[in-house]
XYZ file of C-alpha atoms in Angstrom:
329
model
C -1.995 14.992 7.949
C 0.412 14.053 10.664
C 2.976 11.170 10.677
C 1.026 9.548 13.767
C -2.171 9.704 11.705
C -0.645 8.015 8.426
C 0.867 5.340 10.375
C -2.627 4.686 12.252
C -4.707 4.416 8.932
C -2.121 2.187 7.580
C -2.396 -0.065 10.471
C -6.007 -0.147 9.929
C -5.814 -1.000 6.774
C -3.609 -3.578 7.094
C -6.309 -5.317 9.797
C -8.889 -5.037 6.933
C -6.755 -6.605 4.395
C -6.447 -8.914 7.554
C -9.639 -9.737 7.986
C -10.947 -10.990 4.912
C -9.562 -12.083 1.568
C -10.351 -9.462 -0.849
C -11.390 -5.589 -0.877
C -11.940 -3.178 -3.574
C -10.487 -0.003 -3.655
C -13.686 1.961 -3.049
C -14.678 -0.603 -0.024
C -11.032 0.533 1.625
C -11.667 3.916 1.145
C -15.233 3.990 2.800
C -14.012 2.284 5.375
C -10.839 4.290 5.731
C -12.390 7.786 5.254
C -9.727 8.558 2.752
C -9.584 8.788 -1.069
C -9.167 5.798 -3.534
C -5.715 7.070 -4.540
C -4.728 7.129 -0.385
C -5.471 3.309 -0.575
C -3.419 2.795 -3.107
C -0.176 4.888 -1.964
C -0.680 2.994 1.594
C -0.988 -0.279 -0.094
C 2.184 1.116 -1.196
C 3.415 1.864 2.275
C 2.550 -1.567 3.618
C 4.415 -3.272 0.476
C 7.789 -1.610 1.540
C 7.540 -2.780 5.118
C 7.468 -6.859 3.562
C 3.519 -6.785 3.580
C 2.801 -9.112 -0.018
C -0.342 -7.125 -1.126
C -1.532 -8.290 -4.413
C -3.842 -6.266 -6.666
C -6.361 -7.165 -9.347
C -7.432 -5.317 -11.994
C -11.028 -4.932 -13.598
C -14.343 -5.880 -12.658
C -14.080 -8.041 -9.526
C -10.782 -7.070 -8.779
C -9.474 -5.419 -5.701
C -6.563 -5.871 -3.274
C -5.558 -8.982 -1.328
C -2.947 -9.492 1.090
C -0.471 -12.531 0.129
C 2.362 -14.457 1.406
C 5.584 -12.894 1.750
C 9.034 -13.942 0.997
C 10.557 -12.523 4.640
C 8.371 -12.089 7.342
C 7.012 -8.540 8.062
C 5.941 -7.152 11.505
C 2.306 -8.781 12.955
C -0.047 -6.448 13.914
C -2.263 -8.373 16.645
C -5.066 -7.166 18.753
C -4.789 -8.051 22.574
C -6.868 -11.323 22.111
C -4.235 -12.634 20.012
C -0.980 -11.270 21.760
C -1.866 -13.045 24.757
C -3.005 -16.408 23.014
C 0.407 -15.763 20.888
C 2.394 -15.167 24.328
C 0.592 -18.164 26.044
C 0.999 -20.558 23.413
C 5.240 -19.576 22.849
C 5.386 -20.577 26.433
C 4.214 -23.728 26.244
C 6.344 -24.476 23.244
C 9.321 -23.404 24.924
C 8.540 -26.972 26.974
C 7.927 -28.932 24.062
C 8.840 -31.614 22.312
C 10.183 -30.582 18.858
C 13.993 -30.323 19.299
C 15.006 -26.285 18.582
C 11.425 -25.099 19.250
C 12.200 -24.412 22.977
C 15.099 -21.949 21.720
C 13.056 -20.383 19.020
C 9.481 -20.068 20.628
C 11.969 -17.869 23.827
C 13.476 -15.818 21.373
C 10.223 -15.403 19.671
C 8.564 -15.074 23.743
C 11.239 -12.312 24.413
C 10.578 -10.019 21.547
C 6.972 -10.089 21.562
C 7.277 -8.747 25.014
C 9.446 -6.266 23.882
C 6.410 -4.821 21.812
C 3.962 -5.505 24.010
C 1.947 -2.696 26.348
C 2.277 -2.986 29.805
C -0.860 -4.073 30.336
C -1.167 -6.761 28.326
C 2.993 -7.295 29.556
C 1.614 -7.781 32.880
C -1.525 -10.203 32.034
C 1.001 -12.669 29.782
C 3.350 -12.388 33.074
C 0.658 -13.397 35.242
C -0.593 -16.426 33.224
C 3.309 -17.780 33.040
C 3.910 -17.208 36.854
C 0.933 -19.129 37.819
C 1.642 -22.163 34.982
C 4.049 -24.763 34.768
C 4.719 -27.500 32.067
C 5.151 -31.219 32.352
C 6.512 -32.445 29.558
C 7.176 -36.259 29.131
C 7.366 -36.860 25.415
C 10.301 -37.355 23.226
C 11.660 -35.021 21.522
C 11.045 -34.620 17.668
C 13.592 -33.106 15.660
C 12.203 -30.391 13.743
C 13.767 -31.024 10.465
C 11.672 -34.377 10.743
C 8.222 -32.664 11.120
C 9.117 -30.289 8.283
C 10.109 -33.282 6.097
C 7.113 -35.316 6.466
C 4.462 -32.083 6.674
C 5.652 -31.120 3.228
C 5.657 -34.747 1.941
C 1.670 -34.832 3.385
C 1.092 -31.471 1.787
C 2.346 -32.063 -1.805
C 1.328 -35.787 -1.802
C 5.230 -37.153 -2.386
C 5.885 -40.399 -1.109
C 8.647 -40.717 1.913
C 11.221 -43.802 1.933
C 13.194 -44.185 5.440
C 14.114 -47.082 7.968
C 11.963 -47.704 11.162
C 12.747 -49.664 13.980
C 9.731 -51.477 15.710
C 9.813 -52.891 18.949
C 11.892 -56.134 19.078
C 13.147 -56.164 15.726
C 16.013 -54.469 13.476
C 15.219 -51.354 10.995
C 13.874 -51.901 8.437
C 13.018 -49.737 5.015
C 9.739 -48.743 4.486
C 8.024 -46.454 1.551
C 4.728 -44.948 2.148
C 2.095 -42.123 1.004
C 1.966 -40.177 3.893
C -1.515 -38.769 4.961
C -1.032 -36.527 8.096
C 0.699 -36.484 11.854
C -0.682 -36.859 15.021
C 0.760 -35.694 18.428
C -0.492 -36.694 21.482
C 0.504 -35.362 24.736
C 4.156 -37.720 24.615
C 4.672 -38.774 21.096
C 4.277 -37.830 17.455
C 2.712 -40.258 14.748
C 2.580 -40.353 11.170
C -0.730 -42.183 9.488
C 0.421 -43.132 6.197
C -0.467 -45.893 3.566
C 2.655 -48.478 3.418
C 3.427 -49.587 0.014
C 4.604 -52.776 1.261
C 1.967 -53.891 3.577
C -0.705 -52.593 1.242
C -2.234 -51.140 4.062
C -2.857 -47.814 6.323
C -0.137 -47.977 9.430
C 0.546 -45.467 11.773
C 4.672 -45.031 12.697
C 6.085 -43.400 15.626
C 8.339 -40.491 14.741
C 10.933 -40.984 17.386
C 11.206 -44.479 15.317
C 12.165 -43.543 12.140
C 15.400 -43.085 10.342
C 17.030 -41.466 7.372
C 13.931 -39.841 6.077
C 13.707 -39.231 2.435
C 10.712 -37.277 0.696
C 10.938 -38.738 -3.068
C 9.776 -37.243 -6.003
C 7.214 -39.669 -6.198
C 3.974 -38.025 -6.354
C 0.955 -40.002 -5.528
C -2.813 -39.783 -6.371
C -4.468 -39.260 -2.408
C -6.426 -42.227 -1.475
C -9.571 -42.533 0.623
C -8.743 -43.097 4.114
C -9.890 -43.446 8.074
C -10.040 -40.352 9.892
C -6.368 -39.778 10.983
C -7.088 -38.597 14.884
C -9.368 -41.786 15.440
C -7.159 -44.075 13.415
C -3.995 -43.134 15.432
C -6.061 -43.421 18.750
C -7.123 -47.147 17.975
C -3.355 -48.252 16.838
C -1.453 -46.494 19.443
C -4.408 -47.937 22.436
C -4.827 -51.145 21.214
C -2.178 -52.510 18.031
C 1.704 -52.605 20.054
C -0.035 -54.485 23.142
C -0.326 -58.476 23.832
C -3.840 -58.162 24.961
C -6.841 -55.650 24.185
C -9.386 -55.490 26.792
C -13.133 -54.439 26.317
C -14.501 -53.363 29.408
C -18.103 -52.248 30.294
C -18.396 -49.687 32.622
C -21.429 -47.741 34.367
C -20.599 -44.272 33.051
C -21.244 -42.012 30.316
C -18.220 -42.012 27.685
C -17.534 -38.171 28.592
C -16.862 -39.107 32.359
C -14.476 -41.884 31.389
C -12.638 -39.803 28.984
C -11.633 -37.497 31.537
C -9.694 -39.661 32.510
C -8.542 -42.148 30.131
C -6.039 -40.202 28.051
C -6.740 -40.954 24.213
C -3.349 -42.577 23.764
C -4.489 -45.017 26.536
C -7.608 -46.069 25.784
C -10.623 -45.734 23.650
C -13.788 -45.027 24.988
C -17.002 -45.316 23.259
C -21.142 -44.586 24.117
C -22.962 -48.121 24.703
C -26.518 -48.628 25.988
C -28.345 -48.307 29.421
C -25.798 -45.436 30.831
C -23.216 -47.929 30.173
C -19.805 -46.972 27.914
C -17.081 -49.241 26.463
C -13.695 -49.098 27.096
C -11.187 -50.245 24.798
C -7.661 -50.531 26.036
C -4.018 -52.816 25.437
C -1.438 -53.768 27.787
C 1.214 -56.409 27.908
C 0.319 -57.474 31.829
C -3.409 -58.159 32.728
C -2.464 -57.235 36.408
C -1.678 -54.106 35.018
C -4.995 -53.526 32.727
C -6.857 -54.957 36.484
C -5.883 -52.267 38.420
C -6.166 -49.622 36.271
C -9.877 -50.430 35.352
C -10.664 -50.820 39.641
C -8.750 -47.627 40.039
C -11.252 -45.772 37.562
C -14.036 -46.482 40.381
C -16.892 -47.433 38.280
C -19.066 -50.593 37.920
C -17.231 -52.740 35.647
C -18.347 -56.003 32.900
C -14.945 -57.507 31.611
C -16.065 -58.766 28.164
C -12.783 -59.503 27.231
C -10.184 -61.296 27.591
C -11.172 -63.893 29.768
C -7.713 -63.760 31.290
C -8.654 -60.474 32.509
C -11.454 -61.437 34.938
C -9.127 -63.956 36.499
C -6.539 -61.339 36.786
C -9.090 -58.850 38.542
C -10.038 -61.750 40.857
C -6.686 -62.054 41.945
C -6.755 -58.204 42.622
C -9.780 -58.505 44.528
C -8.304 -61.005 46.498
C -5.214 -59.380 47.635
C -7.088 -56.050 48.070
C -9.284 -57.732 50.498
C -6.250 -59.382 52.195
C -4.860 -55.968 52.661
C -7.930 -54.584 54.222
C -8.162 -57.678 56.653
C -7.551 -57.768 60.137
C -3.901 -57.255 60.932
C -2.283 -60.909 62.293
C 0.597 -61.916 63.837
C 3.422 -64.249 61.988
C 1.449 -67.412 63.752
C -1.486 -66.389 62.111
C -3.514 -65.757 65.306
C -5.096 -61.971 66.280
C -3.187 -60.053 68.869
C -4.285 -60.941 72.452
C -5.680 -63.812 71.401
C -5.349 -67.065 73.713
């Protein structure tokens, strides 16, 4: 058999191995075509390339393919390469500090492997996409940190700074982050507080993860949690606005870290939403176009008022500094 066919079969094999967790010698070699003993001296083949594949003896056994200690080469089908491709590019944008570098190094020799074809798709996507990125930058030591911390269940000590006071130390059980579109959260249970806080990333300082382990408790769902304190908790006032729409219209364009939108009754949705200035929460609920019931706070319907009455001031008929309508006697 030729080189070129060995290497082929052991690429195939290495996409079954790929593809689900466990095979059994036989199963490889019906679906290879090949003998039970070629399985085992390309399992061989694959292990000396940095490909972790783990066999079990006896009844049940069979061959499974592990995690490594160094990274061996990927073997992706064109689906993937270009989601791969795509999805390096918009990391090299991001907002975890490093990540930019890396995912372009990563970017450049992907391409280098790539066929043309495929080359020219990924090229074709990038040249027609840009990024806007307005977040803060996360450093990536950070994320690794606090991802291990919320995988092994270790609680994290370090100092956060909230707005309009001084840092301060806090120890929590950390449950799981949250990015949104500009900033990264952590949901986590503070030991202090004896309650479930979220805590912006970009906010904290000297993070420890302690050897601490702690028993997981019950908690909110972390996506919806974060949404609710990051839309409604840093603001001075929390409107609850009514408007004629269906929840998935008003969605579209109320960003989750800006509002929260829920179904109501009668075609009607609620929209949940903070701000510090009511002019500010006035014009942004006029701006959305829809028929609108401010429930609360009543500060808010004398702020729209207001609007209203400079809006129709603006669309008036233009006067002159006496007051009285050009040509006018």
């Amino acid at each position: 058999m030729s080189v070129e066919a060995t290497v082929e079969r052991v690429l195939r094999l290495l996409a079954l191995l790929q593809r689900r967790p466990s095979w059994t010698a036989a199963e490889l070699a019906a679906e290879l075509g090949v003998t039970d003993r070629s399985v085992r001296r390309d399992v061989e083949r694959l292990r000396a390339v940095g490909y972790p594949v783990h066999a079990t003896a006896g009844v049940g056994g069979g061959y499974q393919l592990g995690a490594g200690t160094r990274l061996p080469p990927l073997l992706l089908d064109d689906e993937e390469a270009i989601a791969t491709a795509v999805s390096l590019r918009l990391a090299s944008g991001g907002t975890v500090a490093g990540a930019g570098d890396a995912a372009l190094r990563a970017l450049a020799k992907l391409d280098q492997v790539m066929p043309p074809r495929l080359r020219a798709e990924v090229r074709a996507v990038h040249g027609a996409t840009e990024t806007l990125v307005a977040g803060i930058e996360i450093d990536a030591e950070l994320l690794v940190t606090l991802a291990r911390a919320c995988r092994d269940a270790v609680r994290v000590r370090f100092r956060y700074s909230s707005r309009g006071s001084e840092d301060l130390e806090r120890t929590v059980e950390p449950v799981r982050m949250v990015a949104t579109n500009r900033r990264w959260y952590l949901m986590a249970w503070d030991l202090d507080r004896d309650d479930w806080r979220t805590f912006r990333l970009d906010r904290m300082r000297e993070v420890t993860a302690t050897t601490w382990r702690f028993r997981p408790r019950e908690h909110p769902d972390p996506v919806a949690y974060v949404q609710r304190s990051v839309s409604a908790a840093p603001y001075r006032y929390l409107a609850k606005v009514r408007l004629r729409a269906s929840a998935e219209e008003v969605r579209d364009l109320v960003p989750p870290q800006v509002g929260r939108v829920e179904e109501d009754r009668d075609g009607w949705c609620l929209l949940v939403a903070g701000g510090d200035q009511l002019d500010w929460l006035a014009v942004h609920v006029a701006r959305l176009g829809y028929e609108a019931e401010i429930l609360e706070p009543p500060q808010l319907r004398e702020a729209a008022a207001r609007l209203a009455e400079r809006v129709a001031a603006m669309a008036g008929e233009p006067q002159t500094p006496t007051g009285r309508l050009p040509g006018a006697d």
